[in-house]
XYZ file of C-alpha atoms in Angstrom:
525
model
C 167.171 90.168 35.287
C 168.172 87.583 32.324
C 166.619 88.385 28.891
C 166.765 85.280 26.380
C 164.704 84.641 23.022
C 161.432 83.826 22.544
C 162.431 81.206 20.431
C 163.922 77.719 21.462
C 167.413 76.907 21.602
C 168.909 75.601 18.574
C 171.222 72.125 18.495
C 174.506 72.345 17.634
C 175.357 70.534 14.396
C 179.161 70.146 15.744
C 180.611 70.719 11.737
C 183.144 72.692 10.456
C 182.448 75.800 8.651
C 183.428 73.778 5.630
C 180.606 71.152 6.165
C 177.839 73.300 7.263
C 178.155 75.587 4.415
C 179.078 72.953 1.441
C 179.314 69.491 3.345
C 175.740 68.601 1.203
C 174.698 70.455 -1.798
C 172.864 67.163 -3.237
C 169.475 69.011 -3.166
C 170.504 72.116 -5.160
C 173.861 70.819 -6.853
C 173.425 72.605 -10.260
C 171.775 75.640 -8.726
C 173.385 78.646 -8.792
C 175.726 79.673 -6.283
C 177.417 82.706 -7.149
C 176.585 85.357 -9.752
C 179.634 87.953 -10.684
C 178.198 91.538 -11.016
C 181.530 92.606 -13.081
C 180.836 89.670 -16.162
C 177.396 88.549 -15.107
C 179.912 85.209 -14.556
C 177.514 82.491 -12.771
C 178.840 79.396 -10.603
C 176.828 76.574 -9.720
C 177.073 74.854 -6.242
C 178.457 71.902 -7.737
C 181.042 74.087 -9.513
C 181.862 76.521 -6.247
C 182.886 73.231 -4.468
C 184.739 71.609 -7.024
C 186.919 74.529 -7.293
C 186.859 75.029 -3.408
C 188.484 71.275 -2.964
C 190.963 72.353 -6.101
C 192.148 75.437 -4.474
C 192.341 73.637 -1.235
C 194.418 71.300 -2.681
C 196.840 74.137 -4.057
C 197.241 75.228 -0.928
C 197.901 72.622 0.800
C 200.621 71.569 -1.577
C 202.051 75.288 -1.405
C 202.435 74.247 2.217
C 199.480 75.674 4.039
C 198.764 73.399 7.116
C 196.478 73.383 9.940
C 196.682 76.804 12.187
C 198.883 79.027 9.612
C 197.494 82.084 8.973
C 196.488 83.538 5.085
C 195.714 87.202 4.523
C 192.828 88.408 2.509
C 193.566 91.774 1.196
C 190.961 92.116 -1.642
C 187.147 93.768 -2.638
C 184.627 90.961 -3.143
C 185.598 88.569 -6.111
C 183.639 85.170 -6.563
C 187.518 83.891 -5.597
C 187.095 85.679 -1.923
C 184.801 83.238 -0.959
C 186.272 79.892 -2.665
C 189.565 80.685 -0.287
C 187.454 81.271 2.657
C 185.748 78.057 2.589
C 189.030 76.289 1.081
C 191.307 77.726 3.817
C 188.610 76.567 6.274
C 188.450 73.040 5.000
C 192.266 72.600 5.806
C 191.677 73.920 9.529
C 193.837 76.924 8.563
C 192.774 80.328 9.366
C 191.896 83.399 7.084
C 192.803 87.466 8.483
C 190.647 89.562 6.428
C 192.281 92.605 5.418
C 190.167 96.142 4.824
C 190.664 96.443 1.287
C 191.234 100.138 1.515
C 194.373 99.924 4.369
C 197.328 101.722 3.537
C 200.470 99.144 3.196
C 201.289 100.473 6.732
C 198.152 99.662 8.287
C 198.064 95.947 6.221
C 201.981 95.512 7.608
C 200.932 96.010 11.135
C 197.642 93.016 10.692
C 200.077 90.684 8.798
C 202.873 91.002 11.449
C 200.461 90.487 14.435
C 198.667 87.535 12.932
C 201.502 86.077 11.160
C 200.495 85.834 7.957
C 202.007 82.587 5.865
C 199.960 83.549 2.833
C 199.114 87.120 0.971
C 196.153 87.004 -1.528
C 195.298 89.856 -3.032
C 194.155 91.886 -6.606
C 196.464 93.356 -8.961
C 195.239 96.585 -8.202
C 196.451 96.178 -4.553
C 199.552 94.399 -5.437
C 202.207 97.386 -4.608
C 200.914 97.914 -1.674
C 200.504 94.405 -0.874
C 204.076 93.463 -1.472
C 205.299 96.738 0.429
C 203.397 95.251 3.794
C 204.789 92.153 2.773
C 208.632 93.096 2.993
C 207.974 94.394 6.463
C 206.455 90.540 7.331
C 206.831 87.025 7.558
C 205.268 86.601 4.453
C 206.337 83.734 2.585
C 203.891 84.229 -0.842
C 201.641 86.446 -2.693
C 199.017 85.357 -5.024
C 197.442 87.326 -7.156
C 194.121 86.770 -8.538
C 193.794 87.882 -12.131
C 197.002 88.909 -14.474
C 199.634 89.539 -13.380
C 203.124 88.740 -14.151
C 205.317 88.770 -10.924
C 203.591 87.159 -8.287
C 202.126 84.063 -8.302
C 199.067 83.572 -10.207
C 195.911 82.580 -7.940
C 194.620 80.361 -10.957
C 197.771 78.132 -10.331
C 196.412 77.150 -6.884
C 193.741 75.558 -9.127
C 195.976 73.531 -11.938
C 196.597 70.638 -9.644
C 195.155 67.954 -9.079
C 194.618 65.335 -6.251
C 192.756 65.083 -2.855
C 193.143 66.871 0.733
C 194.440 65.594 3.826
C 191.498 66.368 5.904
C 192.840 67.318 8.980
C 191.933 66.634 12.433
C 190.059 69.627 13.958
C 188.645 70.606 17.353
C 185.396 72.088 15.847
C 184.994 74.026 19.478
C 188.761 75.174 19.401
C 190.021 75.601 16.400
C 190.129 79.078 14.720
C 188.628 79.428 11.372
C 189.167 83.399 10.950
C 190.953 86.481 12.390
C 189.113 89.366 11.781
C 190.431 92.863 13.196
C 188.262 94.623 15.478
C 188.949 97.905 18.003
C 186.605 95.718 20.900
C 185.370 98.822 23.078
C 188.535 100.621 23.039
C 192.191 100.739 21.419
C 194.127 99.448 18.486
C 192.500 96.784 16.650
C 192.891 93.403 17.563
C 192.645 89.689 15.988
C 189.357 88.359 16.933
C 189.545 84.713 17.221
C 186.304 83.076 15.772
C 186.402 79.333 15.748
C 184.257 76.912 13.419
C 181.752 76.602 16.293
C 181.476 80.477 16.859
C 180.558 80.803 13.297
C 178.633 78.218 12.452
C 176.416 78.157 15.658
C 175.537 81.880 14.556
C 174.602 80.750 11.390
C 172.201 78.109 12.809
C 170.831 81.032 15.995
C 169.933 83.144 12.633
C 167.760 80.292 11.047
C 166.621 79.597 14.420
C 165.142 82.988 14.899
C 161.829 81.715 12.792
C 159.978 85.197 13.383
C 162.935 86.916 11.355
C 162.484 86.224 7.836
C 166.341 85.424 6.808
C 167.714 83.592 3.679
C 165.745 81.415 2.191
C 167.017 78.681 -0.646
C 164.848 80.773 -3.342
C 166.400 84.427 -2.416
C 169.356 86.131 -4.620
C 171.172 88.058 -1.575
C 173.133 91.217 -2.700
C 176.640 90.993 -1.519
C 177.768 94.493 -2.125
C 179.131 94.676 2.010
C 182.734 94.169 2.113
C 183.422 90.167 2.789
C 186.646 91.552 5.167
C 183.924 92.998 7.419
C 181.865 90.537 9.885
C 178.655 91.577 8.454
C 179.499 90.208 4.748
C 181.457 87.423 5.931
C 178.938 85.769 8.157
C 176.001 87.091 7.231
C 176.177 87.752 3.857
C 178.682 85.510 2.104
C 178.646 82.256 4.719
C 174.708 82.217 5.329
C 173.724 82.638 2.074
C 174.975 79.949 0.334
C 174.666 77.467 3.810
C 170.958 78.430 2.886
C 171.677 77.623 -1.087
C 170.716 80.813 -1.857
C 171.753 82.273 -4.367
C 174.880 85.435 -4.023
C 175.398 88.178 -6.029
C 178.629 89.220 -5.717
C 179.244 92.762 -5.848
C 183.507 95.119 -6.010
C 182.362 97.505 -4.210
C 179.188 99.807 -3.503
C 178.178 102.260 -6.020
C 174.507 103.968 -6.234
C 173.676 103.323 -9.833
C 175.084 100.207 -10.155
C 173.655 99.291 -6.794
C 170.305 99.645 -8.190
C 170.970 98.770 -11.215
C 171.608 95.426 -10.106
C 169.008 95.006 -7.827
C 166.876 95.430 -10.921
C 168.915 93.399 -13.331
C 169.429 89.918 -11.006
C 165.584 90.480 -9.098
C 167.643 90.458 -5.678
C 164.897 89.732 -2.816
C 167.205 89.875 0.753
C 169.651 93.149 1.176
C 171.691 93.020 4.103
C 172.737 97.074 3.951
C 174.137 99.495 6.161
C 172.537 103.050 7.608
C 174.490 105.107 4.751
C 173.183 103.236 1.981
C 169.598 102.711 3.479
C 169.624 106.471 3.825
C 170.768 106.923 -0.072
C 167.066 105.054 -0.594
C 165.474 107.682 0.946
C 166.660 110.757 -0.354
C 168.531 109.690 -3.802
C 166.836 110.644 -6.622
C 168.119 108.001 -8.485
C 166.099 105.541 -6.557
C 162.960 106.253 -8.336
C 164.462 105.614 -12.277
C 164.833 101.389 -11.425
C 162.024 98.576 -10.110
C 162.947 97.571 -6.797
C 160.080 95.185 -6.751
C 162.061 92.253 -6.258
C 162.599 93.191 -2.775
C 161.311 91.245 -0.452
C 163.535 92.484 2.940
C 166.366 94.780 3.765
C 168.269 94.389 6.646
C 169.809 97.049 8.399
C 173.229 96.231 10.921
C 176.945 97.612 11.409
C 175.340 100.723 12.831
C 172.479 102.307 14.412
C 169.678 103.038 12.170
C 167.322 105.920 12.601
C 163.607 105.139 12.677
C 162.611 107.965 10.540
C 165.180 106.832 7.738
C 164.138 103.411 7.914
C 160.521 104.231 7.559
C 160.987 106.550 4.885
C 163.453 104.297 2.701
C 160.768 101.278 3.324
C 158.013 103.721 2.313
C 159.738 104.738 -0.890
C 161.420 101.362 -2.029
C 157.966 99.512 -0.708
C 159.560 96.597 1.381
C 160.047 95.963 4.871
C 163.750 97.427 6.682
C 164.627 95.765 10.017
C 167.138 96.153 12.215
C 170.173 93.532 13.673
C 172.437 93.769 16.160
C 176.215 92.454 16.619
C 179.919 92.941 17.048
C 182.226 90.988 15.348
C 183.481 89.509 18.574
C 179.991 87.432 18.739
C 180.412 86.584 15.142
C 178.370 88.469 14.632
C 174.471 88.259 15.592
C 173.079 88.493 18.815
C 169.825 90.301 18.208
C 167.378 90.279 15.371
C 163.893 92.292 14.615
C 161.019 90.040 13.817
C 159.405 90.467 10.479
C 156.120 89.287 11.222
C 155.759 92.460 13.231
C 155.383 94.841 10.145
C 156.431 98.447 11.088
C 155.959 97.987 14.882
C 158.881 99.210 17.234
C 160.617 99.505 13.570
C 163.786 101.476 15.482
C 164.185 98.487 17.550
C 167.955 96.110 17.413
C 165.186 93.424 17.910
C 165.103 90.378 20.431
C 167.900 87.985 21.089
C 168.322 85.089 19.075
C 168.551 81.756 20.434
C 170.936 80.170 22.765
C 171.714 84.024 23.498
C 171.488 85.689 27.366
C 171.496 89.394 27.595
C 171.592 91.541 30.659
C 171.535 95.467 31.080
C 173.931 96.811 33.535
C 174.466 99.692 35.613
C 178.233 100.818 34.817
C 178.883 102.589 37.817
C 177.865 99.852 40.465
C 177.862 96.792 38.492
C 174.232 96.018 39.749
C 171.823 94.265 36.932
C 168.608 96.054 35.556
C 165.042 95.647 34.594
C 163.263 96.450 31.745
C 163.330 100.327 30.459
C 166.601 101.273 32.003
C 169.223 102.379 30.607
C 172.723 100.331 31.205
C 175.440 98.692 29.500
C 174.757 95.546 27.100
C 176.431 92.097 28.530
C 175.953 88.893 26.024
C 176.938 85.414 27.146
C 176.139 83.018 24.208
C 177.956 80.194 22.024
C 178.916 82.572 19.707
C 181.168 84.992 21.975
C 184.756 84.510 20.777
C 187.482 83.038 22.096
C 189.578 85.534 22.925
C 191.871 88.549 21.072
C 194.927 87.102 19.085
C 198.031 87.398 22.286
C 195.899 89.609 23.916
C 194.987 87.912 27.097
C 194.637 91.348 29.515
C 192.206 92.884 26.456
C 189.990 89.383 26.779
C 189.856 89.748 30.185
C 188.560 93.060 30.034
C 186.083 92.648 27.909
C 184.738 88.892 28.775
C 184.357 88.528 32.531
C 184.675 84.896 34.360
C 181.119 84.386 33.875
C 181.154 84.395 30.247
C 179.613 87.752 29.903
C 180.857 90.039 26.863
C 181.033 93.585 27.574
C 179.604 95.214 24.504
C 180.349 98.553 25.699
C 177.501 99.987 24.465
C 174.238 101.962 26.489
C 170.621 100.741 25.608
C 167.486 99.044 27.380
C 164.733 96.493 26.699
C 161.648 97.541 26.628
C 158.738 96.333 28.158
C 157.874 92.985 25.549
C 161.884 92.990 25.790
C 162.573 94.731 22.740
C 166.284 96.450 22.943
C 167.555 99.422 21.788
C 170.909 101.377 21.671
C 170.864 104.810 22.994
C 174.719 105.420 23.558
C 177.889 104.055 23.898
C 180.439 103.807 26.129
C 183.389 102.193 24.329
C 185.263 105.152 22.370
C 184.800 103.401 18.814
C 183.441 106.054 15.992
C 181.374 104.234 13.582
C 181.921 105.798 10.125
C 179.382 104.512 7.760
C 179.409 101.168 9.629
C 183.373 100.828 9.826
C 185.227 101.238 13.311
C 187.139 103.899 13.748
C 189.593 103.575 16.865
C 190.375 107.103 18.242
C 193.525 105.846 19.845
C 194.948 105.106 16.664
C 194.419 108.284 15.113
C 195.501 110.180 17.725
C 199.022 108.401 18.081
C 199.579 109.585 14.201
C 198.651 113.162 14.995
C 201.450 112.789 17.415
C 203.986 112.125 15.036
C 202.852 115.514 13.309
C 205.979 117.908 13.539
C 203.608 120.955 14.662
C 200.843 118.822 16.935
C 201.712 118.350 20.694
C 198.655 117.046 21.884
C 195.096 115.649 19.985
C 192.074 113.839 21.114
C 189.663 112.252 18.619
C 185.629 111.983 18.999
C 182.895 110.894 16.949
C 180.798 114.080 15.731
C 176.758 112.823 14.797
C 176.009 112.835 10.962
C 173.210 112.235 9.502
C 174.742 110.101 6.525
C 177.866 108.844 7.722
C 176.302 108.157 11.462
C 179.641 109.527 12.890
C 182.688 111.342 11.744
C 186.243 111.481 13.673
C 186.753 115.262 15.014
C 190.432 115.839 16.220
C 191.356 118.681 19.014
C 194.646 119.797 18.059
C 197.213 121.123 20.736
C 199.418 122.866 18.564
C 203.152 123.364 19.393
C 204.094 127.298 20.823
C 204.825 129.130 17.420
C 203.505 126.425 15.084
C 200.635 127.328 12.368
C 198.815 124.847 10.708
C 195.413 124.799 9.036
C 192.760 122.517 9.694
C 193.280 121.548 6.192
C 196.583 120.302 6.150
C 196.109 118.501 9.668
C 193.263 116.750 7.942
C 195.460 116.242 4.974
C 198.686 114.619 7.113
C 196.409 112.013 7.722
C 194.509 111.404 5.178
C 198.019 110.180 3.292
C 198.778 107.624 6.303
C 195.195 106.072 6.816
C 192.141 104.220 4.885
C 189.634 106.616 3.715
C 186.675 105.653 6.321
C 189.449 106.785 9.248
C 190.168 110.100 7.515
C 189.522 113.008 10.270
C 186.550 114.808 8.679
C 186.584 118.132 11.440
C 189.124 119.612 13.157
C 189.361 122.386 16.019
C 192.531 123.559 17.551
C 192.289 123.946 21.339
C 194.749 125.343 24.106
C 194.602 121.988 26.087
C 192.928 118.636 25.938
C 191.428 117.539 29.053
C 192.800 114.450 30.984
C 191.981 112.679 34.316
C 194.837 112.356 36.784
C 196.411 109.518 35.358
C 196.865 111.443 32.142
C 193.905 109.665 30.249
C 191.862 111.788 27.314
C 188.396 112.494 28.819
C 186.703 112.346 25.529
C 183.418 111.964 27.422
C 183.733 115.901 28.318
C 184.831 116.307 24.739
C 181.475 114.208 23.339
C 179.468 116.418 25.880
C 180.595 119.805 25.393
C 180.343 118.837 21.243
C 176.667 118.137 21.685
C 175.917 121.153 23.701
C 176.790 123.175 21.324
C 175.035 121.326 18.637
């Protein structure tokens, strides 16, 4: 059976991302659009629109044109928002990189996306320059003081009017985030203007979900490079005329004090932070009474944790479900039900169809039957950049996106996730691809074979664990292996547990049987 939303479908406005977010601000031009938590700077909607238009002209004068790619390698800062919207206005493409990436990891994304320009901050400049040297980057722009590369502010100094591109709303790519999909190495996810805009409309059309409204102050601490921070927080907040509080990184005390100081009303978070709200002793020292709703996404949230945090903070917590390939939202939990079904992912949003499929037979299943979740809707990506093979593996001929997640729908159509077919590890809501870590481990002089799997952890959700086969005669400690990996990857990808084994279980074709290792690990637990 096909599951659909209880709410009517929404109308496609057929607007670009820039037009949808900042096209008409006449009703709230003087209202604060952005607050910079680091210095209390406030930018009104009128000022933001002026800055975006100046920046678009500056970039156009530098030679950025429709279809070109510009990479952003930065923590959350107000300039991130301006840049994203300016690039969208020009019909160019942003590729957003994890600010914790090593130079090598960044270089791979710059090469794969064929980025023309790179924007970063002074603290990341050395890594940015190293990565740019092995790519086609023509110029680096630096937000904040800098004596070597082009200052970001130079792009705002020119006066002129942008020559608007002729946009193909349905097909022109707006952003190129990187995701491992259901398996393998990170791939560029081509999300069009339509994908992003219709997903914001779908979220707004989920009227049973108390989403962001114009009176809200929304916490922007989740990274904007990630699809959750990018669309659900950054773009959707501004499209609703609400106020976005921009925070460059998460720190429990700063997070709590900012909620108190700025009277944050909506806080889109991830399970590890919500666990902190349930357990951390600092929480009792702050007044969090302004919070009306905490939204949870990017990874499953335990029902017990949700209830404990909600009771302690005194506000509702509701989950959502989605993925980069779906721009990202596909399900939202109605907030008009109180604490009812708090462990559910929610219901499908408007214009979205969902089926549960038996992964062995391919047959469609009914209610209360576990199977792979398949999704179809206008928010599903155009495809993976230069990877028609991977696109065909994940989106079938009927347009169903195969999520790789195992779940079920109950009698009332509420969805629950129970497992993953996909091999990705979710560490604090961030993707870790086992294949990437395994390839890295095999470059170690003492390692002859390796496999990486997720291990359950209350705080992080999942931890990467490495199974290591050493070469004959070699001796290594778990610490030395973990240090080898840590020096070469972003912090969220670090292997946290190592077990030395005699062999890695594999199929006849040589594929690592990670599922067997996962089952063995669970039986130990």
